[in-house]
Coordinates of C-alpha atoms in Angstrom, one line a residue:
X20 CA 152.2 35.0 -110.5
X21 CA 156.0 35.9 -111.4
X22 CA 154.9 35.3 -115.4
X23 CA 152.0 37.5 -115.0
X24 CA 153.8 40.3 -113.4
X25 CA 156.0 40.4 -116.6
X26 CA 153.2 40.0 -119.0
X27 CA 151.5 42.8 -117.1
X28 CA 154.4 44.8 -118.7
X29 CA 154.7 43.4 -121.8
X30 CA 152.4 45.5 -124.6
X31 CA 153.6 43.6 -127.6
X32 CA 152.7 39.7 -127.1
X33 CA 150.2 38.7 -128.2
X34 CA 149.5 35.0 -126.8
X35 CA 151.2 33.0 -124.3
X36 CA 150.6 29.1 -123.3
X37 CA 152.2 27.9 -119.9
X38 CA 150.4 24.4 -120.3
X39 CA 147.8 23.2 -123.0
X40 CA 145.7 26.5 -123.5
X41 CA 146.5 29.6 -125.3
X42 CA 145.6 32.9 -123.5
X43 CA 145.2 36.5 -125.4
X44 CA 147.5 38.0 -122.9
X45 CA 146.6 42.1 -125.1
X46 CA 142.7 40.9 -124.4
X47 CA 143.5 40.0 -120.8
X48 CA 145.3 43.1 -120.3
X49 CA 142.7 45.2 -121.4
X50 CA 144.7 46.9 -123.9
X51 CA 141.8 46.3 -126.6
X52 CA 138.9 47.3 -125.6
X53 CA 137.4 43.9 -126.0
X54 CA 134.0 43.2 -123.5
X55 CA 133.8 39.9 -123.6
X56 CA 136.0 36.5 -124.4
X57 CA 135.0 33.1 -124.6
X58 CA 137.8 30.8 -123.4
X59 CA 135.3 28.2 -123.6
X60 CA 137.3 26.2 -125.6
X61 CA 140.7 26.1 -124.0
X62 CA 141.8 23.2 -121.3
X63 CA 142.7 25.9 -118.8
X64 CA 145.2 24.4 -115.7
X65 CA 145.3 25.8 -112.4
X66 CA 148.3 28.0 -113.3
X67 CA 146.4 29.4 -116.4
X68 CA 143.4 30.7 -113.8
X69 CA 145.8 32.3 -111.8
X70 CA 147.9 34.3 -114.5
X71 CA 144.2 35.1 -116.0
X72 CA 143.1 36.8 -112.8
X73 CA 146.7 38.7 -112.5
X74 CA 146.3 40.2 -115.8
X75 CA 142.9 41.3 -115.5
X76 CA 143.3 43.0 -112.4
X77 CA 144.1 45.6 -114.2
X78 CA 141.7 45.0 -117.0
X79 CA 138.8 47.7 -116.8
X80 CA 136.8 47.0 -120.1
X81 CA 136.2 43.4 -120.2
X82 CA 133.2 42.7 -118.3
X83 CA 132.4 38.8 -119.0
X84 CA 135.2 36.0 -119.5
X85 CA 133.2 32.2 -120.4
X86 CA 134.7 29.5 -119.2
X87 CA 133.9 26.0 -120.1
X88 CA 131.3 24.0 -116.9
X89 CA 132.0 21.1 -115.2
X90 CA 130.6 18.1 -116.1
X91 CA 129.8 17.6 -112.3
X92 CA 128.2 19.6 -109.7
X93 CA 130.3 20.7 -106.7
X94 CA 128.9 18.5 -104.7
X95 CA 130.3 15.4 -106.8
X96 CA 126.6 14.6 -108.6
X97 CA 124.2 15.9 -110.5
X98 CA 120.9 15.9 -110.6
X99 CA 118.8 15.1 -113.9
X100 CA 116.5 17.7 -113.5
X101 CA 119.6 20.2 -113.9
X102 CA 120.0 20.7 -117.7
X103 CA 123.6 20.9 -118.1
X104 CA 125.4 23.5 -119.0
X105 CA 128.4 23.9 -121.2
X106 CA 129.6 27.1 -120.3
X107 CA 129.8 29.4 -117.1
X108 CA 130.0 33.7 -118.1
X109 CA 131.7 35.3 -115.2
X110 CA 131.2 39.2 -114.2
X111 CA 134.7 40.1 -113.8
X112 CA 134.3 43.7 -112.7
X113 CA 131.9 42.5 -110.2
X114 CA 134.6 40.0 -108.9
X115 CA 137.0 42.7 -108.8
X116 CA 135.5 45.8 -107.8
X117 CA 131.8 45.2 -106.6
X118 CA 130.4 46.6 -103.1
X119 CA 127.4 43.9 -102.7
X120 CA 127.0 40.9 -102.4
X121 CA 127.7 38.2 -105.5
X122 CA 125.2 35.6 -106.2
X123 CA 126.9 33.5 -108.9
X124 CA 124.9 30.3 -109.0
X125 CA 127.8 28.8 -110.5
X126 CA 127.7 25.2 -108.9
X127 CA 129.1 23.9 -112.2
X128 CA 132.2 25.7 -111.9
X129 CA 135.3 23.6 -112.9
X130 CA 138.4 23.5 -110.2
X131 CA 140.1 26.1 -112.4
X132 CA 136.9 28.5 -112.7
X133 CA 136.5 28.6 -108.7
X134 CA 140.5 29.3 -108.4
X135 CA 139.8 32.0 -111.4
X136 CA 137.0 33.6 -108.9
X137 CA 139.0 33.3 -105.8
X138 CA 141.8 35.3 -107.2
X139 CA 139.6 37.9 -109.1
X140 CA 137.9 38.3 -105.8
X141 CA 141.3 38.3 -103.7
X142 CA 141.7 42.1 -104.8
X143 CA 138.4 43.2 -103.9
X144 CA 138.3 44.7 -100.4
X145 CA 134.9 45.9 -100.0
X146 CA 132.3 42.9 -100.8
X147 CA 131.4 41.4 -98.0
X148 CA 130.3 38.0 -99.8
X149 CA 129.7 35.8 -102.7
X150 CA 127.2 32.9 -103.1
X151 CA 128.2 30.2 -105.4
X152 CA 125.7 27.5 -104.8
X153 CA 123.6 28.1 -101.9
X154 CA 125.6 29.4 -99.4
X155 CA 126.6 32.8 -98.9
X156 CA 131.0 32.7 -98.0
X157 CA 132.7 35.6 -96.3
X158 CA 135.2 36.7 -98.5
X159 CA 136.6 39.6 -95.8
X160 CA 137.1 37.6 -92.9
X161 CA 138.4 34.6 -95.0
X162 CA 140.8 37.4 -96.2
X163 CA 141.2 38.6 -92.7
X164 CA 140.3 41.5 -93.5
X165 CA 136.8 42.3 -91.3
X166 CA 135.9 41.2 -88.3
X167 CA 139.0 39.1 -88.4
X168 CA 138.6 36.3 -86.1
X169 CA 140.9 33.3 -84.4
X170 CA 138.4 30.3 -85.9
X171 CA 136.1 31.0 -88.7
X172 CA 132.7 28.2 -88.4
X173 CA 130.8 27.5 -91.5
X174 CA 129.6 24.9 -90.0
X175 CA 126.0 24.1 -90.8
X176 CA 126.0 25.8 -94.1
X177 CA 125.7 23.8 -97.5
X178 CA 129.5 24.0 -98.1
X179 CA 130.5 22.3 -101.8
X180 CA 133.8 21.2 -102.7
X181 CA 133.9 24.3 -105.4
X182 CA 133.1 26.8 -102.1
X183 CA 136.0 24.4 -100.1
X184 CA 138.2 25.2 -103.3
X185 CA 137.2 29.0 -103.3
X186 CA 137.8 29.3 -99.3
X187 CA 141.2 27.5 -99.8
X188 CA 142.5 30.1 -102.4
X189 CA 140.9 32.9 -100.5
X190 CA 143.2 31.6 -97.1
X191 CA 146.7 31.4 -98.6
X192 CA 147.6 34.7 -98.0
X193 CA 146.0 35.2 -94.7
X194 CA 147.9 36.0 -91.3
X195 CA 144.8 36.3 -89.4
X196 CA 142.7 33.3 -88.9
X197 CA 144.3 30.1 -87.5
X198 CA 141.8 28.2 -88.2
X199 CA 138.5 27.0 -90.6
X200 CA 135.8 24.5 -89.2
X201 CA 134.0 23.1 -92.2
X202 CA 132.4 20.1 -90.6
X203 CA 133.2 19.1 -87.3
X204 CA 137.3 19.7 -87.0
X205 CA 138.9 22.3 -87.0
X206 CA 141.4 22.5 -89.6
X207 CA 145.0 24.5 -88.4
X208 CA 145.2 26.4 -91.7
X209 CA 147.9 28.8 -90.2
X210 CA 150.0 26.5 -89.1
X211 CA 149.4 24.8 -93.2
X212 CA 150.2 28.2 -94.9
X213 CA 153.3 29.5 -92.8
X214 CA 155.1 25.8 -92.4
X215 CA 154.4 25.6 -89.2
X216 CA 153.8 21.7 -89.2
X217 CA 156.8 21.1 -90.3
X218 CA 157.1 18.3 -93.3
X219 CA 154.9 16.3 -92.4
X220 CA 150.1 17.2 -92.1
X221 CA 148.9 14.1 -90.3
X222 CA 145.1 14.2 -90.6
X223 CA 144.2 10.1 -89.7
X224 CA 140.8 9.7 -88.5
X225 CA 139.5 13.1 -88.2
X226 CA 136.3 12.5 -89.6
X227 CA 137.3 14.9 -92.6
X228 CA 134.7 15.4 -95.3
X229 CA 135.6 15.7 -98.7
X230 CA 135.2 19.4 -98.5
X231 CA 138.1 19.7 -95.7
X232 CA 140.1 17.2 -98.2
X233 CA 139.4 19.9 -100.5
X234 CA 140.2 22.7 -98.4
X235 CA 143.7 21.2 -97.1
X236 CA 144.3 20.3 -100.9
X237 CA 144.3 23.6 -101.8
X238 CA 146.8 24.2 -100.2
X239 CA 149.4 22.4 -102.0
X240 CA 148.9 24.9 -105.0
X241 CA 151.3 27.4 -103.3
X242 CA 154.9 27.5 -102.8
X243 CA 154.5 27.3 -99.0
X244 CA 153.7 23.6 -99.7
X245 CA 157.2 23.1 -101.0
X246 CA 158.7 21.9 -97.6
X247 CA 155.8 19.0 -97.5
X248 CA 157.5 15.7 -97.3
X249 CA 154.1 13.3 -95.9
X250 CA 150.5 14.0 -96.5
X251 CA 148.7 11.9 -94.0
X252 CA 144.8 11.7 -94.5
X253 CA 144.3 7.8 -93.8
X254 CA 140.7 6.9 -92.2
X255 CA 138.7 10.0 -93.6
X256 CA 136.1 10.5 -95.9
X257 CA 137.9 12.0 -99.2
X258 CA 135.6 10.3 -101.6
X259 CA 136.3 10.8 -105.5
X260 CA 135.8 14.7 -104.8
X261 CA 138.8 15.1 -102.2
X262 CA 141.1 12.4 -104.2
X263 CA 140.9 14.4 -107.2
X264 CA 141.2 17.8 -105.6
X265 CA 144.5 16.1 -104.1
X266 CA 145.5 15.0 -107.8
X267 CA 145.0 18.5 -109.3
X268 CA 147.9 20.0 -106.5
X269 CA 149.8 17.5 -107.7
X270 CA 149.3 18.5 -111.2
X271 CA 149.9 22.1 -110.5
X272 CA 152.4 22.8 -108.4
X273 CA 155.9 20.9 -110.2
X274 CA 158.1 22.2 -107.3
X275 CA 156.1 19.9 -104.5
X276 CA 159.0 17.4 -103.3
X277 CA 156.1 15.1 -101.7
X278 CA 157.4 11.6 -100.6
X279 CA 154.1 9.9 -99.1
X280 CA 151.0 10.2 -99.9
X281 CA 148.6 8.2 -97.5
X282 CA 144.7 8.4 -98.5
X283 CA 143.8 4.8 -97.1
X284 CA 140.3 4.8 -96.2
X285 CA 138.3 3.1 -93.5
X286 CA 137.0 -0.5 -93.1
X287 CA 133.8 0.7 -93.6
X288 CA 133.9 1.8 -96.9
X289 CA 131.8 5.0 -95.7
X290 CA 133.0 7.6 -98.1
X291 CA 136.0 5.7 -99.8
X292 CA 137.6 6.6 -102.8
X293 CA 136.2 4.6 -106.0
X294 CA 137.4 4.5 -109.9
X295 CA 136.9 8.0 -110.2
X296 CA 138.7 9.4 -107.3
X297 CA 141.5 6.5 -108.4
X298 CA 142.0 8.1 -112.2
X299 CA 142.5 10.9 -111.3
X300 CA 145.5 9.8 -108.8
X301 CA 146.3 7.9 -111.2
X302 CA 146.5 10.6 -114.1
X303 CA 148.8 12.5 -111.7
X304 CA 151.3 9.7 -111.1
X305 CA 153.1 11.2 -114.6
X306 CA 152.6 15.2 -113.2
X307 CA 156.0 16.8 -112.3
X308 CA 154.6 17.0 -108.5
X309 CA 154.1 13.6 -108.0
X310 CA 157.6 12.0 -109.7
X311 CA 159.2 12.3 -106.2
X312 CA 157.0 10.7 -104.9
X313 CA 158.3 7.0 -102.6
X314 CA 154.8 6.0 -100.7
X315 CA 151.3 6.0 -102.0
X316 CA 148.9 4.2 -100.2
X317 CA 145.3 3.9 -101.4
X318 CA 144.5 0.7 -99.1
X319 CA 140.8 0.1 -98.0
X320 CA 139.4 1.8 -100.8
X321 CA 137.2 0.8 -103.4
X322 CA 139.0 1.6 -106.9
X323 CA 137.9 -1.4 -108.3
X324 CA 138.9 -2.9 -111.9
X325 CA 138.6 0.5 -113.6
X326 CA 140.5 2.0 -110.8
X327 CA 143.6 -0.2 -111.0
X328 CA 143.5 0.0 -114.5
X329 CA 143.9 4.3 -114.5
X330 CA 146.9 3.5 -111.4
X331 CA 148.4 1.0 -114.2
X332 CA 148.2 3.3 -117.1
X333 CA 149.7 5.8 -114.3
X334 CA 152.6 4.0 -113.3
X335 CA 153.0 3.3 -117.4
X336 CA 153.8 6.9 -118.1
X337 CA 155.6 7.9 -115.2
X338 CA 159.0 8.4 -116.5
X339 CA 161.0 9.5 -113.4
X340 CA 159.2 8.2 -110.7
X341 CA 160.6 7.5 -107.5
X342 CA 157.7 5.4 -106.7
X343 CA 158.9 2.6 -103.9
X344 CA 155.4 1.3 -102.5
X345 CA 152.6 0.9 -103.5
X346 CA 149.6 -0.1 -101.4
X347 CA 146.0 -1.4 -103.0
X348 CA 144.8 -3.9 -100.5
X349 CA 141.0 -4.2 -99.9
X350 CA 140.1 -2.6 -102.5
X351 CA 137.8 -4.9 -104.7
X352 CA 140.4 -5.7 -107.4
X353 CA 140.2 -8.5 -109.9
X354 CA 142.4 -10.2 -112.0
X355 CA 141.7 -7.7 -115.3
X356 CA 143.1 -4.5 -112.6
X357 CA 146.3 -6.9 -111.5
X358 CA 147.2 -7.7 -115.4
X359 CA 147.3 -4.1 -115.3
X360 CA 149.4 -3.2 -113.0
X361 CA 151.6 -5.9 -114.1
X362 CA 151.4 -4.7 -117.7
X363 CA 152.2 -1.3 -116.1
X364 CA 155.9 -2.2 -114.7
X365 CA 157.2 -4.5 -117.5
X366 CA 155.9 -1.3 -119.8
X367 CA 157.7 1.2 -117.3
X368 CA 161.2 -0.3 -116.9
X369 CA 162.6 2.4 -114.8
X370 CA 159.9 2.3 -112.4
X371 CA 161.8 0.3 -109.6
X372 CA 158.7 -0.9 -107.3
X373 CA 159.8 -2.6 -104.5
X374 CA 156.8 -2.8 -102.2
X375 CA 153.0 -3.7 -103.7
X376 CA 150.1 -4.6 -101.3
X377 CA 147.5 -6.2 -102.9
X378 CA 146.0 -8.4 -100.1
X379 CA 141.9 -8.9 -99.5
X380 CA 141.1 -8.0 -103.1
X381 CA 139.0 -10.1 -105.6
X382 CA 141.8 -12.9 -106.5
X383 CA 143.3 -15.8 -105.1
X384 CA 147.0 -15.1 -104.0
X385 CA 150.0 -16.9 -102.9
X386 CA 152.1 -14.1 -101.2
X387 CA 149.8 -11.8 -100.1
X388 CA 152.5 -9.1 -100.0
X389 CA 154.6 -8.7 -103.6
X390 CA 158.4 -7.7 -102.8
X391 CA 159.3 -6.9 -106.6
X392 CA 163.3 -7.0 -106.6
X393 CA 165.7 -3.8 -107.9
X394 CA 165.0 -4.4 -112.1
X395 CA 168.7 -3.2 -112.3
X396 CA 170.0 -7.2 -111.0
X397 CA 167.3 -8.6 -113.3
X398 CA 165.6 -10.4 -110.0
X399 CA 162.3 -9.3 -111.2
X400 CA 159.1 -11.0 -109.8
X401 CA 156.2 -11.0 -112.2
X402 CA 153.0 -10.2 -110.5
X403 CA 151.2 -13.3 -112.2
X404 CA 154.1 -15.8 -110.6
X405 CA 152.4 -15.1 -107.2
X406 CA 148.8 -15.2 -107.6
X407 CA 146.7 -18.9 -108.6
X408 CA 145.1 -18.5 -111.2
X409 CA 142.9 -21.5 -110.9

């Protein structure tokens, strides 16, 4: 927001990049005239959608922006009867400055295209709502800005993990509504937003849905979730959707100073996190907000093979981890996802693991529970010395 403040007064530059994708900041500023621009092609991050909607705030000729679509649907699948779509056009002075209600059908938006909406529609003080997929959201009261309210319910509508995303942004900078029920708890985003819980969000066994995993998630794109020292989500159901909304505020927010990350799931495998959900944790094990990171626990999931392969590759590229434990037990590993992982730490010697959990998984072990030793006495323990191979 700070970067986009500047470049808001800034006539001369042309293009900036803050991560991988180059934005027009003239074209965004509306200083030529321009109608319509395809950033279809650029690998936009969450801080890129943010700037984007800063500058064009102020932008009143360009009517359409085209973003690239998700591969996915917001509700984690999709259906082959959809044709899929490689692009999503966005009305931008609609977002900004409409008075009716929005129907986008845009259930193919990408993380960063939902925060790109939310923010583009953070401004706008008059429409009442906008309909992404099938379910109509209240922008003013999530704003707190009509018919503010204590609690906000949207329980019983279809809500998908790009509305979660959209609600989340829409929230940070409210002082009105304590609380969101998306499914059946009530979720204390107040207390989230202000600090209020402290260092520590303890949600074990809440019966969360992906979409509140989502929701709370989105939270840790802001500032405010600086102070968080212990996300605690163990027993829900975050599914691939939630882990990987989890994994993008890690990605894009470098000042979190997270130290544990529990996202165990339950021991009935009802909406556990599987390869997917597990690549993209493991993707963000080498992102600025997850390198102070001490305590990840992913027991009681199902990640698999494939999963504990991404978590190896991972650990493999997190120079400057602080990574101390790491727990993967019951998760339906084989021998190809522990050569990984053991792979993984004599490629990464200044990862200093000290605590992995690999107990109940597909493999015949001898000590169920690895101690590796400090690397710096040269007491290492090689994964492969403690399981039988026979």
């Amino acid at each position: 927001v700070t970067i986009a403040h500047l470049l808001l007064g800034n006539s001369t530059l042309e293009l900036i990049t803050l991560s991988s994708a180059n934005l027009p900041v003239q074209v965004l500023r509306g200083s030529t005239g321009v109608a319509s621009l395809d950033m279809s092609g650029e690998p936009l991050s969450v801080t890129d959608a943010v700037t984007i909607a800063h500058l064009l705030l102020g932008n009143s000729t360009l009517q359409t922006i085209t973003l690239s679509a998700s591969v996915r649907s917001s509700r984690g699948t999709r259906s082959p009867c959809v044709p899929l779509r490689s692009v999503v056009s966005l009305p931008v002075q609609e977002l900004k400055d409409g008075t009716q209600p929005l129907h986008l059908a845009c259930d193919d938006l990408t993380d960063e295209g939902a925060v790109l909406v939310a923010h583009l529609i953070k401004g706008n003080a008059v429409v009442p709502t906008i309909t992404l997929s099938s379910s109509p959201l209240p922008v003013q009261r999530l704003k707190g800005q009509r018919h503010a309210s204590s609690e906000i319910s949207l329980v019983g509508e279809d809500i998908t993990s790009t509305d979660a995303l959209v609600i989340g942004h829409l929230l940070q900078d409210n002082t009105t509504v304590q609380a969101v029920k998306l499914s059946h708890f009530s979720l204390p985003v107040q207390e989230l937003t202000t600090g209020a819980l402290d260092d520590v969000w303890t949600f074990s066994k809440k019966g969360l849905m992906h979409t509140d995993v989502v929701l709370i998630a989105s939270l840790l794109h802001t500032n405010s979730a600086s102070h968080l020292r212990a996300l605690v989500l163990h027993g829900n159901r975050i599914g691939d959707v939630g882990a990987a909304a989890i994994a993008k505020g890690l990605e894009s927010n470098g000042g979190l100073n997270l130290r544990v990350l529990d996202i165990s799931g339950s021991m009935f495998h009802h909406g556990n996190i599987g390869n997917v959900g597990a690549a993209a944790i493991g993707r963000a094990l080498a992102s600025r907000g997850a390198l102070k990171l001490e305590d990840l626990n992913l027991n009681r999931n199902t990640v698999g093979n494939k999963g504990a392969t991404a978590i190896a590759k991972g650990l493999s590229s997190a120079k400057g981890s602080n990574l101390r434990r790491l727990s993967l037990s019951e998760n339906s590993i084989g021998y190809v996802g522990v050569e990984a992982i053991d792979k993984a730490l004599g490629t990464n010697m200044a990862l200093e693991l000290q605590w992995l959990d690999l107990r109940r998984n597909r493999f015949k072990i001898i000590n169920p529970v690895l101690s590796v030793d400090d690397r710096t006495t040269g007491l290492q323990v090689p994964i492969r010395s403690v399981l039988s191979l026979n």
